[in-house]
Tab-separated table of C-alpha atoms and ligand atoms in Angstrom:
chain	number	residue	atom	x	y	z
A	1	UNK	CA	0.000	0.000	0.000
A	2	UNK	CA	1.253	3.753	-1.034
A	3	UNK	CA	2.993	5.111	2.261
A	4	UNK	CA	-0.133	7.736	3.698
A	5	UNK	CA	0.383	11.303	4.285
A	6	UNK	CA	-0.092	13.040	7.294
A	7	UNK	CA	-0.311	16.590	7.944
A	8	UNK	CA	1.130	17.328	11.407
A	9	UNK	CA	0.317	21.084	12.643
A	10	UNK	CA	2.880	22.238	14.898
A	11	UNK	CA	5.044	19.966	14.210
A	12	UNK	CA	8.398	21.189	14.962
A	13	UNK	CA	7.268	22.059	18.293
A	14	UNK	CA	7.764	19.595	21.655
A	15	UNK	CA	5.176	17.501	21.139
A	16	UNK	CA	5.157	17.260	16.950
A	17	UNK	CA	8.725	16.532	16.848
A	18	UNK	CA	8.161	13.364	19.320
A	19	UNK	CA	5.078	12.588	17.254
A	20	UNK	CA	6.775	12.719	13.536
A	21	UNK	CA	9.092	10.146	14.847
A	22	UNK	CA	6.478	8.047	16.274
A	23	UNK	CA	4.901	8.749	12.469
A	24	UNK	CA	8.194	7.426	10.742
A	25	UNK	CA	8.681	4.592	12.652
A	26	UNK	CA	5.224	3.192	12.260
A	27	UNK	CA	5.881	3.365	8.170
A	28	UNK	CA	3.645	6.923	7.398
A	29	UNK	CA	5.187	10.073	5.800
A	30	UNK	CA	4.421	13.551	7.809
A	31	UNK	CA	4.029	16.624	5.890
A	32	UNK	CA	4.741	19.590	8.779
A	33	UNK	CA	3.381	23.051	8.912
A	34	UNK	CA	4.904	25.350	11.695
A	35	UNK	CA	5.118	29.181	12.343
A	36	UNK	CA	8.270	28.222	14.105
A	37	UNK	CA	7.352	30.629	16.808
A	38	UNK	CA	7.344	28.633	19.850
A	39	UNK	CA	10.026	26.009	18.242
A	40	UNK	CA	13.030	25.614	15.845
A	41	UNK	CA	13.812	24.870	11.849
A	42	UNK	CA	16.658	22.198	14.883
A	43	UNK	CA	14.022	19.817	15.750
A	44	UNK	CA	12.903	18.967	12.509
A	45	UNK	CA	16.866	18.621	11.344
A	46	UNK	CA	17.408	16.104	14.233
A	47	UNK	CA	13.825	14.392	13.951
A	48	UNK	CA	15.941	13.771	10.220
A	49	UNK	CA	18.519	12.707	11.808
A	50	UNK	CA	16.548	9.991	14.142
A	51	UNK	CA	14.543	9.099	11.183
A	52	UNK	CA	16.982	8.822	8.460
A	53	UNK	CA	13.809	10.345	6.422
A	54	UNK	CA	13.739	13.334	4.686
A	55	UNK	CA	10.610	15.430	6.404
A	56	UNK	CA	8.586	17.884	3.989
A	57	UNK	CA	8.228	21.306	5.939
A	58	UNK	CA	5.786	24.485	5.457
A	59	UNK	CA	6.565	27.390	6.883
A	60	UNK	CA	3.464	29.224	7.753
A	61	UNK	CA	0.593	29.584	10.488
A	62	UNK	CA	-2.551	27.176	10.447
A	63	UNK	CA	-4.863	30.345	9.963
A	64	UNK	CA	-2.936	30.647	6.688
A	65	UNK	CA	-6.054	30.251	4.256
A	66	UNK	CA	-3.786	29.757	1.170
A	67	UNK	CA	-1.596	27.892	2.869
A	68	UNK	CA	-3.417	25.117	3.921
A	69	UNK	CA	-5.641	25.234	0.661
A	70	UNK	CA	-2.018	24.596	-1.314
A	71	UNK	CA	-0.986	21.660	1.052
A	72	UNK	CA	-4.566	20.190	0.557
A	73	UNK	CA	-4.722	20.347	-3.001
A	74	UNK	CA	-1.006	19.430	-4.350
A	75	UNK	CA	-0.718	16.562	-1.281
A	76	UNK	CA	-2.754	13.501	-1.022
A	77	UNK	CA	-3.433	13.543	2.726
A	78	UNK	CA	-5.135	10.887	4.617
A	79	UNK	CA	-4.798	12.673	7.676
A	80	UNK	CA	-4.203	15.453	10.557
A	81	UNK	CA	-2.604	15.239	13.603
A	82	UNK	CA	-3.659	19.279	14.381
A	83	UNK	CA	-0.722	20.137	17.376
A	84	UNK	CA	-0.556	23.872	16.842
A	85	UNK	CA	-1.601	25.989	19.671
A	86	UNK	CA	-0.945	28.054	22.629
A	87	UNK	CA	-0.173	25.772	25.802
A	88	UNK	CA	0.603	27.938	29.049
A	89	UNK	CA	-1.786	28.084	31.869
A	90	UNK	CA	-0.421	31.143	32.412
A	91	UNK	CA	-0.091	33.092	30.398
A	92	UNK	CA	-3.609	32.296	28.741
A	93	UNK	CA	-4.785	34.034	31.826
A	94	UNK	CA	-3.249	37.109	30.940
A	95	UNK	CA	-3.963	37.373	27.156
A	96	UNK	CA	-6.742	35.041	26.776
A	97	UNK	CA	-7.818	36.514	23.368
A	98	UNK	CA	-4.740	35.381	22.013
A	99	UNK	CA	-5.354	31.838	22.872
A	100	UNK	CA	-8.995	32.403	21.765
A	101	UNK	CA	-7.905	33.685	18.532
A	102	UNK	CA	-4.952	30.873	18.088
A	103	UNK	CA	-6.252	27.864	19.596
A	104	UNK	CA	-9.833	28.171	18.658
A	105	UNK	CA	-9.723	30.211	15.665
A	106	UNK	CA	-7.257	28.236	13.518
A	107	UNK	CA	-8.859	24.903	14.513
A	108	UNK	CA	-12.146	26.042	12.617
A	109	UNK	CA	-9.929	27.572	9.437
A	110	UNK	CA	-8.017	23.957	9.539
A	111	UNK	CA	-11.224	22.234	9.558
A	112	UNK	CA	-13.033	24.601	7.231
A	113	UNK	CA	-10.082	23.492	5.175
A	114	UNK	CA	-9.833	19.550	5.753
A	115	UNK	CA	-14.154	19.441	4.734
A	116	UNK	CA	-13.453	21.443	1.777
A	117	UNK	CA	-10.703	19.130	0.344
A	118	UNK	CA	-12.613	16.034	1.649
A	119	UNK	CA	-9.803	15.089	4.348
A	120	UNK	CA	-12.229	14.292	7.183
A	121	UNK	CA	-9.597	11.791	9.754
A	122	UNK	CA	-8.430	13.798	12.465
A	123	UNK	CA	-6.381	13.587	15.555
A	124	UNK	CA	-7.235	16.561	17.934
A	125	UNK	CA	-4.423	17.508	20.885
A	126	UNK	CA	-6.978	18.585	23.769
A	127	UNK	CA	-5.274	18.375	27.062
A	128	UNK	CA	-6.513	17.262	30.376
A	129	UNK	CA	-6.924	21.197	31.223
A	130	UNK	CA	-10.181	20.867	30.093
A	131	UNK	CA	-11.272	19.306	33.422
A	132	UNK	CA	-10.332	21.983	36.247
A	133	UNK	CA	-10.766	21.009	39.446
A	134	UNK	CA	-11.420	17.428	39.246
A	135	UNK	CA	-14.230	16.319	40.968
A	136	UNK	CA	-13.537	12.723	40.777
A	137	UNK	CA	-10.169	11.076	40.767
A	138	UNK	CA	-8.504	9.297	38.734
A	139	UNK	CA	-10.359	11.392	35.638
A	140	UNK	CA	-12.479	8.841	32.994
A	141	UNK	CA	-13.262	10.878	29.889
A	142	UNK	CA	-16.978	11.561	31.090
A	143	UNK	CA	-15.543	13.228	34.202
A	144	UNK	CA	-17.391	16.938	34.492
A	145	UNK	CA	-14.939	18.861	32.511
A	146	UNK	CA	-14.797	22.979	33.746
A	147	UNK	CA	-11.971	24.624	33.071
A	148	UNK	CA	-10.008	26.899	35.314
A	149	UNK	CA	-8.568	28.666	32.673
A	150	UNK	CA	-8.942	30.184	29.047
A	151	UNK	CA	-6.185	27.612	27.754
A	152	UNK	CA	-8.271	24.904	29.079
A	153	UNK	CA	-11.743	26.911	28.059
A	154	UNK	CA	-9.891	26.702	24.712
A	155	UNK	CA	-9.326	23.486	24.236
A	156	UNK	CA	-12.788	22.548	25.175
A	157	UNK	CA	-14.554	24.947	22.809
A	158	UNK	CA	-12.608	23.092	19.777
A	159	UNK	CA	-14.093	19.404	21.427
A	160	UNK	CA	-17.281	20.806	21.508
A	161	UNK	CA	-16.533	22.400	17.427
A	162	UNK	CA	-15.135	18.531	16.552
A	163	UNK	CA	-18.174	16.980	17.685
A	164	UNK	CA	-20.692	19.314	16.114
A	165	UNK	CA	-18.864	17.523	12.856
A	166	UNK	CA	-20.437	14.430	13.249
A	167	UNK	CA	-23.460	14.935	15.182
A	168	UNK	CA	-24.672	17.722	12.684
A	169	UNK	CA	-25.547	16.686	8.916
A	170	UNK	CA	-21.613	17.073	8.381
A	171	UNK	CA	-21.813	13.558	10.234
A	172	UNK	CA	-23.708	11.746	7.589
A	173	UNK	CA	-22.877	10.721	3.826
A	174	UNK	CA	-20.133	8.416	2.613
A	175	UNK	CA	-17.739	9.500	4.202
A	176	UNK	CA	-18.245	11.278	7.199
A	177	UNK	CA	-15.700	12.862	10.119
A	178	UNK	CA	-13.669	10.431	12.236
A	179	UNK	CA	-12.416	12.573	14.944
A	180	UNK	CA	-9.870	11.843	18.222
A	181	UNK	CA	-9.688	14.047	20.900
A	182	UNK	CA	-6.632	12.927	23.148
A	183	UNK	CA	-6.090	14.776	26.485
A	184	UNK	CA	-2.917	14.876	27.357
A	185	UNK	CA	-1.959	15.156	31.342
A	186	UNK	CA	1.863	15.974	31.609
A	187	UNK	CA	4.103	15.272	28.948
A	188	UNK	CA	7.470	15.258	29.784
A	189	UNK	CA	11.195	14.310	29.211
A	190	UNK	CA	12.739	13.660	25.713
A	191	UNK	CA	13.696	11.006	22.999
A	192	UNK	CA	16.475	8.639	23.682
A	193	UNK	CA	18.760	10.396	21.645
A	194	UNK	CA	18.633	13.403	23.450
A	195	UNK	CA	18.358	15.336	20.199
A	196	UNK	CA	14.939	16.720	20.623
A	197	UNK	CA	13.272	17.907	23.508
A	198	UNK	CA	11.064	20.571	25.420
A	199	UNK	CA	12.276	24.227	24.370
A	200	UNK	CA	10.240	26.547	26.155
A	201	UNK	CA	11.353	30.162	25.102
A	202	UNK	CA	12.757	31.910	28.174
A	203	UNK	CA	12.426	30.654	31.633
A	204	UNK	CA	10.170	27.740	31.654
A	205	UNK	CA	6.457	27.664	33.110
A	206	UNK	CA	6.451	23.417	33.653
A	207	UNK	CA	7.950	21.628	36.547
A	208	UNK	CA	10.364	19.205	35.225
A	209	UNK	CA	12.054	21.628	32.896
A	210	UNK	CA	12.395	24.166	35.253
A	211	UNK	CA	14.274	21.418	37.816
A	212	UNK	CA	16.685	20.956	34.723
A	213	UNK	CA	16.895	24.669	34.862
A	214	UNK	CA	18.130	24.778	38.584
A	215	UNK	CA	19.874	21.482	37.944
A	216	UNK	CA	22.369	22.813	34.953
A	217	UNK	CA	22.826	26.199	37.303
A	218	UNK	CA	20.468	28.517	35.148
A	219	UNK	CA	18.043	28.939	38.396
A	220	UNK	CA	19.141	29.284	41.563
A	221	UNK	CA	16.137	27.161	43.290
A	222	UNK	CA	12.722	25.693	42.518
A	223	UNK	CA	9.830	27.477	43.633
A	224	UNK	CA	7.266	24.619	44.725
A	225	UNK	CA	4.198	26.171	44.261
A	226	UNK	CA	2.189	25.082	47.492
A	227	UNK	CA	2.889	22.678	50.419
A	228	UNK	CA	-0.886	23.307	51.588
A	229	UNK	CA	-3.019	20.825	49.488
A	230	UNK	CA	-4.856	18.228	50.673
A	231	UNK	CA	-2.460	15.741	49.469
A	232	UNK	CA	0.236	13.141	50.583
A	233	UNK	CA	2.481	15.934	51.266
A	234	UNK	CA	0.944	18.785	50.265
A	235	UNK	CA	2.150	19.806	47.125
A	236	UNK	CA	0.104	19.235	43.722
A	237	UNK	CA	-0.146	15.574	42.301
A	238	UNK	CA	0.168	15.075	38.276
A	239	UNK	CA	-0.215	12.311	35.844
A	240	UNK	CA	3.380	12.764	34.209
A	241	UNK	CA	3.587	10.847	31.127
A	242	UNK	CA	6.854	10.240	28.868
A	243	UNK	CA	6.786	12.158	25.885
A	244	UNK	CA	7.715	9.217	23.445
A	245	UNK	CA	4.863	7.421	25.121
A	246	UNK	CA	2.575	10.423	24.317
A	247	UNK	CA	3.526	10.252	20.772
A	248	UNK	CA	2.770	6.572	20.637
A	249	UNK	CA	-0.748	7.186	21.629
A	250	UNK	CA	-1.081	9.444	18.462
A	251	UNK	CA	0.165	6.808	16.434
A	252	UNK	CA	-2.570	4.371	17.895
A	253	UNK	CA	-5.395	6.842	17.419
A	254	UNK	CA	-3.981	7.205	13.995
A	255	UNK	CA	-3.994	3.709	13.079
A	256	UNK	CA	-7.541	3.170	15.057
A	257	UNK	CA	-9.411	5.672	12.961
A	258	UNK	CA	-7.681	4.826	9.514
A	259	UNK	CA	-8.565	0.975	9.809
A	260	UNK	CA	-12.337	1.995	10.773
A	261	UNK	CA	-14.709	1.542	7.520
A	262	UNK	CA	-15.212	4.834	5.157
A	263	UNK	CA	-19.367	5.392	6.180
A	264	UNK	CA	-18.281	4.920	10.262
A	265	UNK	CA	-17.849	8.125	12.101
A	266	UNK	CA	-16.582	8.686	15.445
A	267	UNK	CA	-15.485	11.793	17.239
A	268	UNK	CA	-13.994	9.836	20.631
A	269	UNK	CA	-11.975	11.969	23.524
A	270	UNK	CA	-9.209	9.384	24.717
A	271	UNK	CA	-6.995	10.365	28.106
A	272	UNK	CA	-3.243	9.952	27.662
A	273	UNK	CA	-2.034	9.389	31.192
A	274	UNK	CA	-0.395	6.879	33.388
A	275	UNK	CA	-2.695	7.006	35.673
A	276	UNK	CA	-0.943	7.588	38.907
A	277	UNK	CA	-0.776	11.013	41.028
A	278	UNK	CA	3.331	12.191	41.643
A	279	UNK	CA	3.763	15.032	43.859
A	280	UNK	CA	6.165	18.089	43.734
A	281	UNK	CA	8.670	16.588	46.084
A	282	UNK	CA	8.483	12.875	44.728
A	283	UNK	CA	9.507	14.335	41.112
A	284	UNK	CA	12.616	16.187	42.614
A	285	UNK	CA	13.737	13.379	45.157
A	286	UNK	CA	13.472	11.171	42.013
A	287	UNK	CA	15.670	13.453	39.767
A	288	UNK	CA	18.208	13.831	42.418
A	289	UNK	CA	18.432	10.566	43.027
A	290	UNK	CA	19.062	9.670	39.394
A	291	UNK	CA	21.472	12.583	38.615
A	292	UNK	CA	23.353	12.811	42.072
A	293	UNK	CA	22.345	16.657	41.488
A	294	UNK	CA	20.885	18.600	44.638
A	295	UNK	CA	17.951	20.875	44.139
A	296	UNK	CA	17.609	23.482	46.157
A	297	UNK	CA	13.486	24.323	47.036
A	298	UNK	CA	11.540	26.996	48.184
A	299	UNK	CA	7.832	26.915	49.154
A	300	UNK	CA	6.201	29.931	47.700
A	301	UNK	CA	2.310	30.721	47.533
A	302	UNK	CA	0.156	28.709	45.123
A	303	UNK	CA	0.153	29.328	41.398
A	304	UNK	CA	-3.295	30.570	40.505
A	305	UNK	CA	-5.299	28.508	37.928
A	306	UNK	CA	-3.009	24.917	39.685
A	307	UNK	CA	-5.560	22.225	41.163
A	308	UNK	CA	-4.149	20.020	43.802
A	309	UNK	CA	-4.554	17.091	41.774
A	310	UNK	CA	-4.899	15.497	38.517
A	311	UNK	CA	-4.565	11.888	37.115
A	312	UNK	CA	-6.089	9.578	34.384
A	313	UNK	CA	-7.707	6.493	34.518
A	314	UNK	CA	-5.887	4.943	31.214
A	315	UNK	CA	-8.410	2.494	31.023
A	316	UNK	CA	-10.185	3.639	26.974
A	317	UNK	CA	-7.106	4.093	25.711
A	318	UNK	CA	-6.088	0.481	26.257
A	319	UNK	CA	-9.649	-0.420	25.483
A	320	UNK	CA	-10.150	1.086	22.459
A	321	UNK	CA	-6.716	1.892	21.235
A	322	UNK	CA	-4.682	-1.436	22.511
A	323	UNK	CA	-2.270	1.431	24.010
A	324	UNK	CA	-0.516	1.876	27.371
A	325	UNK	CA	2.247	3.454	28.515
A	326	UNK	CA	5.752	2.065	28.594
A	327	UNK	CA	8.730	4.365	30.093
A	328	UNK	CA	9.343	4.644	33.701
A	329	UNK	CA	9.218	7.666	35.334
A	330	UNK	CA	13.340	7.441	35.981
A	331	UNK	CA	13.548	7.323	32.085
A	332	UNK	CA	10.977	10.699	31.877
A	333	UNK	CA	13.356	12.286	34.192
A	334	UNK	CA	16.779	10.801	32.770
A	335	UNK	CA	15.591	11.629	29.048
A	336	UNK	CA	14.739	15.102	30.211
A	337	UNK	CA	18.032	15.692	32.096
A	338	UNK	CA	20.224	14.117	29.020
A	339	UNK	CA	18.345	16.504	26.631
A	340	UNK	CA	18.845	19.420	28.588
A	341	UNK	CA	22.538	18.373	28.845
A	342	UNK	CA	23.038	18.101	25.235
A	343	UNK	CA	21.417	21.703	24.855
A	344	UNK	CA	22.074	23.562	28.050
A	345	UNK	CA	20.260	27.174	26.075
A	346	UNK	CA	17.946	24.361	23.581
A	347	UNK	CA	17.869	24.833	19.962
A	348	UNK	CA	20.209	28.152	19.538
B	401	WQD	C1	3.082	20.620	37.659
B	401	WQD	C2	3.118	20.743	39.182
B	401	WQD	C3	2.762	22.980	39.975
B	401	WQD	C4	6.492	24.558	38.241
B	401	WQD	C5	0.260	22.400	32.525
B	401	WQD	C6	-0.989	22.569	31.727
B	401	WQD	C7	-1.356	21.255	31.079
B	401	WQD	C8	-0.199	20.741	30.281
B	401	WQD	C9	1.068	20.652	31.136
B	401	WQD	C10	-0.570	21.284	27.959
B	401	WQD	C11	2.036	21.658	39.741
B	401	WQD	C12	4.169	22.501	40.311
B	401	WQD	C13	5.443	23.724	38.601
B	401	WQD	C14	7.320	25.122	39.252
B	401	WQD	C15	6.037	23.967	40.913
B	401	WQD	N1	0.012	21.550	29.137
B	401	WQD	N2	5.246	23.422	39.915
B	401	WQD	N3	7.068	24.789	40.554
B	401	WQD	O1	0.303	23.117	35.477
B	401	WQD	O2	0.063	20.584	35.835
B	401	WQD	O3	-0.017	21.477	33.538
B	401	WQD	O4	1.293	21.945	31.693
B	401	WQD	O5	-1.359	20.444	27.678
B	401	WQD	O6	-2.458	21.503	30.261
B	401	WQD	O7	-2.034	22.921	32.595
B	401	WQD	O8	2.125	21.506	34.758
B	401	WQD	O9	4.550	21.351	35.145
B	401	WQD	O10	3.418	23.628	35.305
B	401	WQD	O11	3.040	21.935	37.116
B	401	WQD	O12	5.827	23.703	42.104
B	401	WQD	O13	8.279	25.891	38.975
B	401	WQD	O14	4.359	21.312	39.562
B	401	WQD	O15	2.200	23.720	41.035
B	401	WQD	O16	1.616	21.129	40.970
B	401	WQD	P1	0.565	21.724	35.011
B	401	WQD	P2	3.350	22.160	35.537
């Protein structure tokens, strides 16, 4: 069978470079558009180097109207993996039109684009934001979902635009939308290589690349958000997940939706977790006992817009997809460490 196209959005970014690997390695050719301005022209040159595959990139932002409306016309794709957005907490709480306008916005002009050129598979990157404060853990996919904040508001506004797709008259004829949603909990660390990694512009926002931060000397100490929970011991609980197992998932969905037959539609939201709860202090004892390297803490205030806790139940993914998770947590934090190591200032 001809080799299938995919278009990955975003895909030089932390995430899409993990996933085009993932792509490669399961036999499918990526096609990448990027803005390249929350990642580097590096990432795709080492995914190249992983791969030993040339990877087609377009410069060029997913609201581009032309843009896409070239790529879907001159390339035969089967599908999108759509990774391009906006993904701090933070800062969507201080310019939350931006993430409005970026996250939402270009999700309808890609779609707009995909029904006009018939491509109707899709893989969504939603993000376990989209729940808030949980009010049941572990978090199943029909767990209340109320975002805290306008990145998470975001990402549930484009669910809600996916599944309009198939439950509308767009969901009936030959060929109708197959959709996944997968929410991601907390992707982290790097591919073996330690070629390609997570390159946050400027100080980073996350947890574990900050400890690299304070690790390779660049901060002076961590700031734990919190000891006050109502947790273990105190400090917030996550669902970290390794990055190259993240990617795999995408790979699953991929294959899930392209073997279903052409009349089916689906428009499924699919948790990528481990499904365990690590706090704060358990992810820095762990790092410095794996690296030798001390990290120096200090207990600050809570971050607004954190919850104290939030973890998957994994349980659909295996269900449905056949996937679950493989890399330890002292390979999330070793990856991450060897990756910031190999680029002490990332991609220059
Ligand atoms: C983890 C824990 C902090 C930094 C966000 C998005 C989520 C996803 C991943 C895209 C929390 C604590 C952190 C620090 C700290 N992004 N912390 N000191 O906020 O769980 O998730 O990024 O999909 O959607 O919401 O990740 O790594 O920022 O925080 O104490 O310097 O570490 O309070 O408990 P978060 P995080």
């Amino acid at each position: 069978m001809d080799v299938q196209n995919i278009l990955v959005t975003g895909g030089a970014g932390y995430i899409g470079s993990h996933v085009l690997v993932a792509l490669i390695a399961s036999g499918y050719n990526p096609l990448v558009i990027d803005n390249f301005t929350n990642s580097s022209k590096k990432s795709i040159q080492n995914c190249q180097k992983i791969t030993g595959k040339l990877i087609e990139v377009v410069e060029g932002d997913v609201g581009d109207v032309e843009i896409l409306e070239n790529l879907f016309t001159q390339k035969n794709i089967s599908a999108v993996i759509h990774l391009a957005a906006l993904k701090s907490v933070n800062e969507s709480c201080v310019e939350p039109l931006k993430y409005f306008k970026n996250n939402v916005a270009n999700t309808l002009t890609l779609v707009e684009a995909m029904k006009r050129n018939g491509v109707h598979n899709l893989i969504f990157s939603s993000s376990a934001a989209v729940y808030g404060n949980a009010s049941v853990i572990p978090l199943t996919e029909n767990c209340h979902t109320k975002p805290t904040n306008p990145y998470g508001a975001s990402k549930l506004m484009c669910e809600e635009i996916l599944k309009s797709l198939v439950t509308t008259c767009d969901g009936q004829g030959s060929d109708p939308w197959k959709i996944v949603n997968l929410r991601y909990f907390n992707p982290v660390g790097a591919h073996e290589s330690g070629t390609i990694g997570e390159n946050p512009r400027g100080a980073p926002a996350n947890l574990v690349p900050y400890i690299c931060e304070v690790a390779n000397g660049h901060q002076e100490r961590l700031k734990v958000y919190g000891d006050d929970y109502n947790t273990p011991d105190g400090t917030g609980l996550r669902d970290y997940i390794h990055i190259m197992d993240l990617a795999k998932g995408h790979v699953s969905a991929l294959n899930w939706i392209l073997k279903l037959e052409k009349n089916e539609k689906c428009c499924e939201v699919i948790n990528l977790g481990v499904g365990r709860g690590i706090s704060v202090f358990e992810m820095v004892k762990r790092f410095e006992a794996i690296t030798g390297i001390n990290i120096p803490l200090k207990v600050t205030e809570r971050r607004p817009g954190d919850v104290a806790e939030s973890y998957s139940s994994a349980g659909k993914a295996y269900s449905l997809l056949g996937w679950k998770t493989e890399y330890s947590l002292d390979q999330m934090l070793g990856s991450a460490w060897l990756w910031r190591s190999n680029y002490p200032r990332g991609y220059e």
